[in-house]
Each structure stands twice: as structure tokens, then as C-alpha cells.
Amino acid sequence: MTLAGFRYRKVKLSFGEGMVVASGAWFLGTLLCALPYYLSGNYLSYLDCCFDVMSGLTTTGLTLIQDLDHISNGINMWRHILTFVGGQGMVVLALTFLTKDQSGAYKMYVGEGKDEKLFPNAVSTARRIWYISLVYLAIGTVVMWIAAMFAGLAPDRAFLHGLWILMSAWSTGGFAPMSQNILYYHSAVFELATVAFFVIGSFNFALHHAVLSGKRSELYRNIETVTFFITMTILTLTVTLGLMRNHVYPDVVAVFRKGFYQLISGHTTTGFMTIYAKQFYHEWGDIALFAIVIAMLLGGSACSTAGGFKGLRTGIIFSTFKTEVKRMMLPENRVSEQKIHHIRDVILSDAMIKSAFLIVTAYIITFTLGTFVGMLAGFPFGMAAFESASTTGNVGLSIGVTSAAMPAYLKLTYIVIMWLARLEFMSVLALGAYCVRKVGKK
């Protein structure tokens, strides 16, 4: 009788309410998804479980798990499912499989840090995102399965490792089934295969849709791919210079293989590693570490599985600086409207430029605060800054700070940073404001 009193009502969500729903879903999802971890006995506390869930859902890839090499296949599968779902987005998952209602869908979609529309409505866009991801999951699993067998794994074990690594690579997640991460496989072929999939995974879903629809010129015209190529080139030269200056590796081939892999893993915000965490701090030197930190903060593309500033914002900011320099050097009537190419030619408005600067500033402030808290916990500036960049960019590369032994307040700080950065701040801040309003009314 009580249930009969309830009636279904359509509610039109505002953008603010959509953001509250999206960020609230991530918060509750983290608490609930931590339960299997806790029951597994592989974690020291429920806080550690929540850390790993948030790390997975935000595709960060840092972990506090105990004895990773000997956990069950079930827990390993759960870890990689979380990072695969997180790459596409929990709200995107819900819009794809659990609803046909368009009301409020776009507001929640935007609340999850995405704003690209592949189709006129958010539900169709969400379904297209999942279609693209599942196609790559099927193709990529076969490729990684073969690569794992080539690395020496038995066929059945190679299949599981191939599936898990693909889920993590495509989602730029960084989780791996072994504690040595990608170093465990000792295979250049395996490393190249992972690079291919996490670079593809770091590209904008709108770019994937355009290329699959026949617009292949987008690969070299789009501002995000152009920005990524330029920044990768500059940072690769910087890392190579730093490693050669410190004589870290015996020859140029080793320098490029180790340096390039960690760099592109950081720039795409994947977090796969082919070196031990402590090697960053003890062997790489300041120049190479600085380049990796910059790469992690820059990140991948907007509306992709990647984190960081995003290539679109970086491109807008550089384009704005270029236009301002032209204005200073040329007569005003010689300076045309500021345009970028992102799927189509776009005239940059003041609102777009302001938004890019605002979000990048929020990332820098968050990174700075994370570094400060890391130093309060007793870590040197370089280590604290590196780990803060990794959490702020949702990357997963570690210099040795993240462990079950670090203070609870640092774990909580990193959880909040990962959450804020993944949802690009506004949604979580909207949820905070909503909670403050509710408490204030009581």
C-alpha cells in the first residue's frame, strides 16, 4: 500500500542538478564498488579499498592493494572492469543501457566532464561511445592475447592478461595484473601493442566517430592531435636530453625505449610503467622528471578516456597567445578572427577561451595543493610534485609515494584530487555547494 502511493514523475534537471547527480553517482559508486575489495582481504582498510575504486573509476591506476601478484582472477577482473567502465564514464554507461529518457540526460553527461555531442541527443552519443569502446575491446583483446603469448605466457593466462591490459590501455587506466606492471612482460612487442591502444584510447570520441565516418583527414588536421604531436616531440627531446645527460642507460636505443614509453604513458595519462617507481627519483634526474610532470598535467584529449588539461584546452590557450602576439606586431585590420579546427572550423569565443583558462588554472591549483600535502607527509618536493601531478592528471605513474603505508590524510587528499580532476571540478563543487545548502537549511 505504501509503494502504491509513489508516482513516477518526469523531472527537468538544470545543469547544476545534472552535475550534482553525476558527481553524487561517482561518490556512491565508489563506496559500493569497494565492497568486493574489502571482502577479498587484500586491503588493510575500507579507505584503501575506496582509494583503489576511485583510482580505477577515474582511470588513474595508482593502487594500495596488498600482494598484487597473488590476488584472485575475480578481483583482478573487477579491478579492470572498473577502470574500463570509468574510462567511458558511469553516467555514459547508465545513459547507454539503462534509460531511453532524454530529459536531463545531457546535463548529467556534461556533469561527467564530457560535452562533445556525436549525435543530437546525449543517449545516442553515449551509445556510440560504448559501441566504439566495445569494438576496440574485441579487436584489442585478440591483439594483446597474441602479444602476451609472444611474451611467453601460456594461452589461457595470456588471454586473461591480454583482456585486462587491453581494458586498462584503452581506458588509459594503468592497472595491470602484476606488481611490475608492463615491465613484467619483458617484451618490446608487448610494449608497442600497449602504446598503440592507449594512444588511440586517449583520442577524443568525436575524433573516433569522425574517422570511422570517413573523415580520416581529422587525424592530422584536428587541433588536439596536432597539439599532442607538438608537445610529445618537445617533451621526447627533453626526456632524451635528461637521460643522456645523467648516463642512465647504456645506449640511445635503451634511452628511447625507456624514456619514450614512460613519457607517452604519462602524456596519454595511462600510467603503464616499464621501470621501477624508485628509478624515477634516484636515476632519472630533474630534467627528465620535469618533462614527465608536464606531460602528465597536459594529458590527452577532451571527451576521451584520458585526464589532464586536455589537448583542446592546451590548443586553445596556445592559439590565443599566438593571436595576441599577431595583434601586437600587425595592424589591427590585418588580424583575422581566431579559429581552430576541431571536427569542423570553430571561431573561438571569449567564453571558450575563458573556460579553457579557468579549468587549467583549477588543475594547477589542485596540483599545487596536492604537492603541499605530500610534502607535509614528509616526502621531498620532487616526489610530492610527481605524485600530485599523477593524481591530478589521472595518470597512475608513481615515484614511490603511493603505498598502503602513507598517512590516511594523504590517501583522502589523493581520492578527492582524482575525483575532482576526473569530473573537471565543476560537478564535485556543485555537489559540495548542494550539501552545504541542505545543511544550512536545517
Coordinates of N, CA and C in Angstrom, one line a residue, residues 93-259:
L93 N 27.6 5.0 -19.2 CA 27.1 3.6 -19.1 C 25.6 3.6 -18.8
A94 N 25.1 4.4 -17.8 CA 23.7 4.4 -17.5 C 22.9 4.9 -18.6
L95 N 23.3 6.0 -19.3 CA 22.6 6.5 -20.5 C 22.5 5.5 -21.6
T96 N 23.5 4.6 -21.7 CA 23.6 3.7 -22.8 C 22.6 2.5 -22.6
F97 N 22.7 1.9 -21.4 CA 22.0 0.7 -21.2 C 20.7 0.8 -20.3
L98 N 20.6 1.8 -19.5 CA 19.6 1.9 -18.5 C 18.5 2.9 -18.7
T99 N 18.5 3.7 -19.8 CA 17.5 4.7 -20.0 C 17.2 5.0 -21.4
K100 N 16.0 5.4 -21.7 CA 15.6 5.9 -23.0 C 15.1 7.3 -22.9
D101 N 15.0 7.8 -21.7 CA 14.5 9.1 -21.4 C 15.6 10.2 -21.7
Q102 N 15.2 11.1 -22.5 CA 16.2 12.2 -22.9 C 16.2 13.3 -21.9
S103 N 15.2 13.4 -21.0 CA 15.1 14.5 -20.1 C 16.3 14.5 -19.1
G104 N 17.0 15.6 -19.1 CA 18.1 15.7 -18.1 C 19.4 14.9 -18.5
A105 N 19.3 14.1 -19.6 CA 20.4 13.3 -20.0 C 21.7 14.1 -20.3
Y106 N 21.5 15.1 -21.1 CA 22.7 15.9 -21.5 C 23.3 16.6 -20.3
K107 N 22.5 17.1 -19.3 CA 23.0 17.7 -18.2 C 23.9 16.8 -17.3
M108 N 23.5 15.5 -17.2 CA 24.3 14.6 -16.5 C 25.5 14.2 -17.2
Y109 N 25.4 14.1 -18.6 CA 26.5 13.8 -19.4 C 27.6 14.9 -19.3
V110 N 27.2 16.1 -19.3 CA 28.2 17.2 -19.1 C 28.7 17.2 -17.7
G111 N 27.9 16.8 -16.8 CA 28.4 16.7 -15.4 C 29.5 15.7 -15.2
E112 N 29.7 14.8 -16.1 CA 30.7 13.8 -16.0 C 32.0 14.3 -16.7
G113 N 32.0 15.6 -17.1 CA 33.2 16.1 -17.7 C 33.3 15.9 -19.2
K114 N 32.2 15.6 -19.8 CA 32.1 15.5 -21.3 C 31.1 16.5 -21.9
D115 N 31.4 17.0 -23.0 CA 30.5 17.9 -23.7 C 30.4 17.8 -25.2
E116 N 31.1 16.8 -25.7 CA 31.0 16.5 -27.2 C 29.7 15.8 -27.5
K117 N 29.0 16.3 -28.5 CA 27.8 15.6 -29.0 C 28.1 14.9 -30.3
L118 N 28.1 13.6 -30.4 CA 28.3 12.9 -31.6 C 27.0 12.8 -32.4
F119 N 25.9 12.9 -31.7 CA 24.6 12.9 -32.2 C 23.8 14.0 -31.5
P120 N 22.6 14.4 -32.1 CA 21.8 15.5 -31.5 C 21.4 15.2 -30.0
N121 N 21.3 14.0 -29.6 CA 20.9 13.8 -28.2 C 22.0 13.0 -27.4
A122 N 22.0 13.1 -26.1 CA 23.0 12.5 -25.2 C 23.0 11.0 -25.2
V123 N 21.8 10.4 -25.2 CA 21.6 9.0 -25.1 C 22.3 8.3 -26.4
S124 N 22.0 8.8 -27.6 CA 22.6 8.3 -28.8 C 24.1 8.5 -28.8
T125 N 24.6 9.6 -28.2 CA 26.0 9.9 -28.1 C 26.7 8.9 -27.2
A126 N 26.0 8.6 -26.0 CA 26.5 7.6 -25.1 C 26.6 6.2 -25.7
R127 N 25.6 5.9 -26.4 CA 25.6 4.5 -27.1 C 26.7 4.4 -28.1
R128 N 26.9 5.5 -28.8 CA 28.0 5.5 -29.8 C 29.4 5.3 -29.1
I129 N 29.6 6.0 -28.0 CA 30.8 5.9 -27.3 C 31.0 4.5 -26.8
W130 N 30.0 3.8 -26.3 CA 30.1 2.4 -25.9 C 30.3 1.5 -27.1
Y131 N 29.7 1.8 -28.2 CA 29.9 0.9 -29.4 C 31.4 1.0 -29.9
I132 N 31.9 2.2 -29.9 CA 33.3 2.4 -30.3 C 34.2 1.6 -29.3
S133 N 33.9 1.7 -28.0 CA 34.8 1.1 -27.0 C 34.7 -0.5 -27.1
L134 N 33.5 -1.0 -27.3 CA 33.4 -2.5 -27.4 C 34.0 -3.0 -28.6
V135 N 34.0 -2.3 -29.7 CA 34.7 -2.7 -30.9 C 36.2 -2.8 -30.7
Y136 N 36.8 -1.8 -30.0 CA 38.2 -1.8 -29.7 C 38.5 -2.9 -28.7
L137 N 37.5 -3.1 -27.8 CA 37.7 -4.2 -26.8 C 37.9 -5.6 -27.4
A138 N 37.0 -5.8 -28.4 CA 37.1 -7.1 -29.1 C 38.4 -7.3 -29.9
I139 N 38.7 -6.3 -30.7 CA 39.9 -6.3 -31.6 C 41.1 -6.3 -30.7
G140 N 41.2 -5.4 -29.7 CA 42.4 -5.3 -28.9 C 42.7 -6.5 -28.1
T141 N 41.6 -7.1 -27.6 CA 41.9 -8.3 -26.7 C 42.6 -9.4 -27.5
V142 N 42.2 -9.6 -28.8 CA 42.9 -10.6 -29.7 C 44.3 -10.2 -29.9
V143 N 44.6 -8.9 -30.2 CA 45.9 -8.5 -30.4 C 46.8 -8.6 -29.2
M144 N 46.3 -8.2 -28.0 CA 47.1 -8.3 -26.8 C 47.2 -9.8 -26.3
W145 N 46.3 -10.6 -26.6 CA 46.4 -12.1 -26.4 C 47.6 -12.7 -27.1
I146 N 47.7 -12.3 -28.4 CA 48.8 -12.8 -29.2 C 50.1 -12.2 -28.7
A147 N 50.1 -10.9 -28.4 CA 51.3 -10.3 -27.8 C 51.8 -10.9 -26.5
A148 N 50.8 -11.3 -25.7 CA 51.1 -11.9 -24.4 C 51.7 -13.3 -24.6
M149 N 51.2 -14.1 -25.6 CA 51.8 -15.4 -25.9 C 53.2 -15.2 -26.5
F150 N 53.3 -14.2 -27.3 CA 54.7 -13.9 -27.8 C 55.7 -13.6 -26.7
A151 N 55.1 -13.0 -25.6 CA 56.0 -12.7 -24.5 C 56.3 -13.9 -23.6
G152 N 55.6 -15.0 -23.9 CA 56.0 -16.3 -23.2 C 54.9 -16.8 -22.3
L153 N 53.7 -16.2 -22.2 CA 52.6 -16.7 -21.4 C 51.9 -17.8 -22.0
A154 N 51.4 -18.7 -21.2 CA 50.6 -19.8 -21.7 C 49.3 -19.3 -22.3
P155 N 48.6 -19.9 -23.3 CA 47.5 -19.4 -23.9 C 46.3 -18.9 -23.0
D156 N 46.0 -19.8 -22.0 CA 44.9 -19.4 -21.1 C 45.2 -18.1 -20.3
R157 N 46.4 -18.1 -19.7 CA 46.9 -17.0 -18.9 C 47.1 -15.8 -19.8
A158 N 47.6 -16.0 -21.0 CA 47.8 -14.9 -22.0 C 46.5 -14.2 -22.3
F159 N 45.4 -15.0 -22.5 CA 44.1 -14.4 -22.8 C 43.6 -13.5 -21.7
L160 N 43.7 -13.9 -20.4 CA 43.3 -13.0 -19.3 C 44.2 -11.8 -19.2
H161 N 45.5 -12.0 -19.3 CA 46.4 -10.8 -19.3 C 46.1 -9.9 -20.5
G162 N 45.9 -10.4 -21.6 CA 45.6 -9.6 -22.8 C 44.3 -8.8 -22.6
L163 N 43.3 -9.5 -22.1 CA 42.0 -8.8 -21.9 C 42.2 -7.7 -20.8
W164 N 42.8 -8.0 -19.7 CA 43.0 -7.0 -18.7 C 43.8 -5.8 -19.1
I165 N 44.9 -6.1 -19.8 CA 45.8 -5.0 -20.2 C 45.1 -4.1 -21.3
L166 N 44.3 -4.8 -22.1 CA 43.6 -4.0 -23.2 C 42.6 -3.1 -22.5
M167 N 41.8 -3.6 -21.5 CA 40.8 -2.8 -20.8 C 41.5 -1.6 -20.2
S168 N 42.6 -1.8 -19.6 CA 43.4 -0.7 -19.0 C 44.0 0.2 -20.0
A169 N 44.5 -0.3 -21.1 CA 45.2 0.5 -22.1 C 44.1 1.4 -22.8
W170 N 43.1 0.8 -23.2 CA 42.0 1.6 -23.9 C 41.5 2.7 -23.0
S171 N 41.3 2.4 -21.8 CA 40.7 3.4 -20.8 C 41.8 4.3 -20.2
T172 N 43.0 4.2 -20.7 CA 44.2 4.9 -20.2 C 44.2 4.8 -18.7
G173 N 44.0 3.6 -18.2 CA 43.8 3.3 -16.8 C 45.1 3.0 -16.0
G174 N 46.0 2.2 -16.5 CA 47.2 2.0 -15.8 C 47.3 0.8 -14.9
F175 N 46.1 0.2 -14.6 CA 46.1 -1.1 -13.8 C 46.7 -2.2 -14.6
A176 N 47.4 -3.1 -13.9 CA 48.0 -4.3 -14.6 C 47.8 -5.4 -13.6
P177 N 47.8 -6.7 -14.1 CA 47.6 -7.8 -13.1 C 48.9 -8.2 -12.3
M178 N 50.0 -7.6 -12.6 CA 51.2 -7.9 -11.9 C 51.9 -6.7 -11.3
S179 N 52.6 -6.8 -10.2 CA 53.1 -5.7 -9.5 C 54.2 -4.9 -10.3
Q180 N 54.9 -5.6 -11.2 CA 55.9 -5.0 -12.0 C 55.3 -4.2 -13.2
N181 N 53.9 -4.3 -13.3 CA 53.2 -3.6 -14.4 C 53.7 -4.1 -15.7
I182 N 53.9 -3.3 -16.7 CA 54.3 -3.8 -18.1 C 55.7 -4.3 -18.1
L183 N 56.6 -3.9 -17.1 CA 57.9 -4.4 -17.1 C 57.9 -6.0 -16.9
Y184 N 56.9 -6.5 -16.3 CA 56.8 -7.9 -16.1 C 56.9 -8.8 -17.3
Y185 N 56.5 -8.2 -18.5 CA 56.4 -9.0 -19.7 C 57.8 -9.0 -20.5
H186 N 58.6 -8.1 -20.2 CA 60.0 -8.0 -20.8 C 59.9 -8.2 -22.4
S187 N 59.0 -7.5 -23.0 CA 58.7 -7.7 -24.4 C 58.5 -6.4 -25.1
A188 N 59.4 -6.1 -26.1 CA 59.2 -4.9 -26.9 C 57.9 -4.9 -27.7
V189 N 57.5 -6.1 -28.2 CA 56.3 -6.3 -29.0 C 55.1 -6.0 -28.1
F190 N 55.1 -6.5 -26.9 CA 54.0 -6.2 -26.0 C 53.9 -4.7 -25.6
E191 N 55.0 -4.1 -25.4 CA 55.1 -2.7 -25.1 C 54.5 -1.8 -26.3
L192 N 54.9 -2.2 -27.5 CA 54.4 -1.5 -28.7 C 52.9 -1.6 -28.9
A193 N 52.4 -2.8 -28.6 CA 51.0 -3.1 -28.7 C 50.2 -2.2 -27.7
T194 N 50.7 -2.1 -26.5 CA 50.0 -1.3 -25.4 C 50.1 0.2 -25.9
V195 N 51.2 0.7 -26.4 CA 51.3 2.1 -26.8 C 50.2 2.4 -27.9
A196 N 50.1 1.5 -28.9 CA 49.1 1.7 -29.9 C 47.7 1.9 -29.3
F197 N 47.3 1.0 -28.4 CA 45.9 1.1 -27.8 C 45.7 2.2 -26.9
F198 N 46.7 2.5 -26.1 CA 46.5 3.7 -25.1 C 46.6 5.0 -25.8
V199 N 47.3 5.1 -26.9 CA 47.3 6.4 -27.7 C 45.9 6.5 -28.4
I200 N 45.4 5.5 -29.0 CA 44.1 5.5 -29.6 C 43.1 5.8 -28.5
G201 N 43.2 5.2 -27.3 CA 42.2 5.5 -26.3 C 42.2 6.9 -25.8
S202 N 43.4 7.6 -25.9 CA 43.5 9.0 -25.4 C 42.9 10.0 -26.4
F203 N 42.4 9.5 -27.6 CA 41.9 10.4 -28.5 C 40.4 10.7 -28.2
N204 N 39.9 11.9 -28.6 CA 38.5 12.3 -28.5 C 37.6 11.3 -29.1
F205 N 36.5 11.0 -28.5 CA 35.5 10.1 -29.1 C 34.9 10.7 -30.3
A206 N 34.8 12.0 -30.4 CA 34.3 12.7 -31.6 C 35.3 12.5 -32.7
L207 N 36.6 12.4 -32.4 CA 37.6 12.1 -33.5 C 37.4 10.7 -34.0
H208 N 37.2 9.8 -33.1 CA 36.9 8.4 -33.4 C 35.7 8.3 -34.4
H209 N 34.7 9.0 -34.0 CA 33.4 9.0 -34.7 C 33.6 9.6 -36.1
A210 N 34.4 10.7 -36.2 CA 34.7 11.3 -37.5 C 35.5 10.4 -38.4
V211 N 36.5 9.8 -37.8 CA 37.4 8.9 -38.6 C 36.6 7.7 -39.1
L212 N 35.8 7.1 -38.2 CA 35.0 5.9 -38.6 C 33.9 6.3 -39.6
S213 N 33.6 7.6 -39.6 CA 32.6 8.0 -40.6 C 33.2 8.5 -41.9
G214 N 34.5 8.3 -42.0 CA 35.2 8.6 -43.3 C 36.0 9.8 -43.4
K215 N 36.0 10.6 -42.3 CA 36.8 11.9 -42.3 C 38.2 11.6 -41.7
R216 N 39.0 10.9 -42.5 CA 40.3 10.5 -42.0 C 41.3 11.7 -41.9
S217 N 41.0 12.8 -42.6 CA 41.9 13.9 -42.5 C 41.9 14.6 -41.1
E218 N 40.9 14.2 -40.3 CA 40.8 14.8 -38.9 C 42.1 14.3 -38.1
L219 N 42.7 13.2 -38.5 CA 43.8 12.7 -37.7 C 45.0 13.7 -37.7
Y220 N 45.1 14.4 -38.8 CA 46.3 15.4 -38.9 C 45.8 16.8 -38.9
R221 N 44.5 17.1 -39.0 CA 44.0 18.5 -39.0 C 43.5 18.9 -37.6
N222 N 43.0 18.0 -36.8 CA 42.4 18.3 -35.6 C 43.4 19.0 -34.6
I223 N 42.9 20.0 -33.9 CA 43.8 20.7 -33.0 C 44.4 19.9 -31.9
E224 N 43.6 18.9 -31.5 CA 44.1 18.0 -30.4 C 45.2 17.1 -30.8
T225 N 45.1 16.5 -32.0 CA 46.2 15.6 -32.5 C 47.4 16.4 -32.8
V226 N 47.2 17.6 -33.4 CA 48.4 18.5 -33.7 C 49.1 18.9 -32.4
T227 N 48.3 19.3 -31.4 CA 48.9 19.7 -30.1 C 49.6 18.6 -29.5
F228 N 49.0 17.4 -29.5 CA 49.7 16.2 -28.9 C 51.0 15.9 -29.6
F229 N 51.0 16.0 -31.0 CA 52.2 15.7 -31.7 C 53.3 16.7 -31.3
I230 N 53.0 18.0 -31.3 CA 54.0 19.0 -31.0 C 54.5 18.9 -29.5
T231 N 53.6 18.7 -28.6 CA 54.1 18.6 -27.2 C 54.9 17.3 -27.0
M232 N 54.4 16.2 -27.6 CA 55.2 14.9 -27.5 C 56.6 15.1 -28.1
T233 N 56.7 15.7 -29.2 CA 58.0 15.9 -29.8 C 59.0 16.7 -28.9
I234 N 58.5 17.8 -28.4 CA 59.3 18.7 -27.5 C 59.7 17.9 -26.2
L235 N 58.7 17.2 -25.6 CA 59.0 16.5 -24.4 C 59.8 15.3 -24.6
T236 N 59.7 14.6 -25.7 CA 60.6 13.5 -26.0 C 62.1 13.9 -26.1
L237 N 62.3 15.0 -26.8 CA 63.7 15.6 -26.8 C 64.2 16.0 -25.5
T238 N 63.3 16.5 -24.6 CA 63.7 16.9 -23.3 C 64.0 15.7 -22.4
V239 N 63.2 14.7 -22.4 CA 63.5 13.5 -21.7 C 64.8 12.8 -22.1
T240 N 64.9 12.7 -23.5 CA 66.1 12.1 -24.0 C 67.4 12.9 -23.6
L241 N 67.3 14.2 -23.6 CA 68.4 15.0 -23.2 C 68.8 14.7 -21.7
G242 N 67.7 14.7 -20.9 CA 67.9 14.5 -19.4 C 68.5 13.1 -19.1
L243 N 68.0 12.1 -19.8 CA 68.5 10.7 -19.5 C 70.0 10.6 -20.0
M244 N 70.3 11.1 -21.2 CA 71.6 11.0 -21.7 C 72.6 11.8 -20.9
R245 N 72.1 13.0 -20.4 CA 73.0 13.8 -19.6 C 73.4 13.1 -18.3
N246 N 72.4 12.3 -17.8 CA 72.7 11.6 -16.5 C 73.2 10.2 -16.7
H247 N 73.4 9.8 -18.0 CA 74.0 8.5 -18.3 C 73.2 7.3 -17.6
V248 N 71.9 7.4 -17.7 CA 71.0 6.5 -17.0 C 71.1 5.1 -17.7
Y249 N 71.1 5.1 -19.1 CA 71.0 3.9 -19.8 C 72.2 3.8 -20.8
P250 N 72.6 2.5 -21.1 CA 73.9 2.3 -21.8 C 74.0 2.8 -23.3
D251 N 72.8 2.9 -23.9 CA 72.9 3.4 -25.3 C 71.6 4.1 -25.7
V252 N 71.6 4.7 -26.9 CA 70.5 5.5 -27.3 C 69.2 4.7 -27.5
V253 N 69.3 3.5 -27.9 CA 68.1 2.6 -28.1 C 67.4 2.4 -26.7
A254 N 68.2 2.1 -25.7 CA 67.6 1.9 -24.3 C 67.0 3.2 -23.8
V255 N 67.7 4.3 -24.1 CA 67.2 5.7 -23.6 C 65.9 5.9 -24.3
F256 N 65.8 5.7 -25.6 CA 64.5 5.9 -26.3 C 63.4 5.0 -25.8
R257 N 63.7 3.7 -25.7 CA 62.7 2.7 -25.3 C 62.2 3.0 -23.9
K258 N 63.0 3.2 -22.9 CA 62.6 3.5 -21.6 C 62.0 4.9 -21.4
G259 N 62.7 5.9 -22.0 CA 62.2 7.3 -21.9 C 60.9 7.5 -22.6

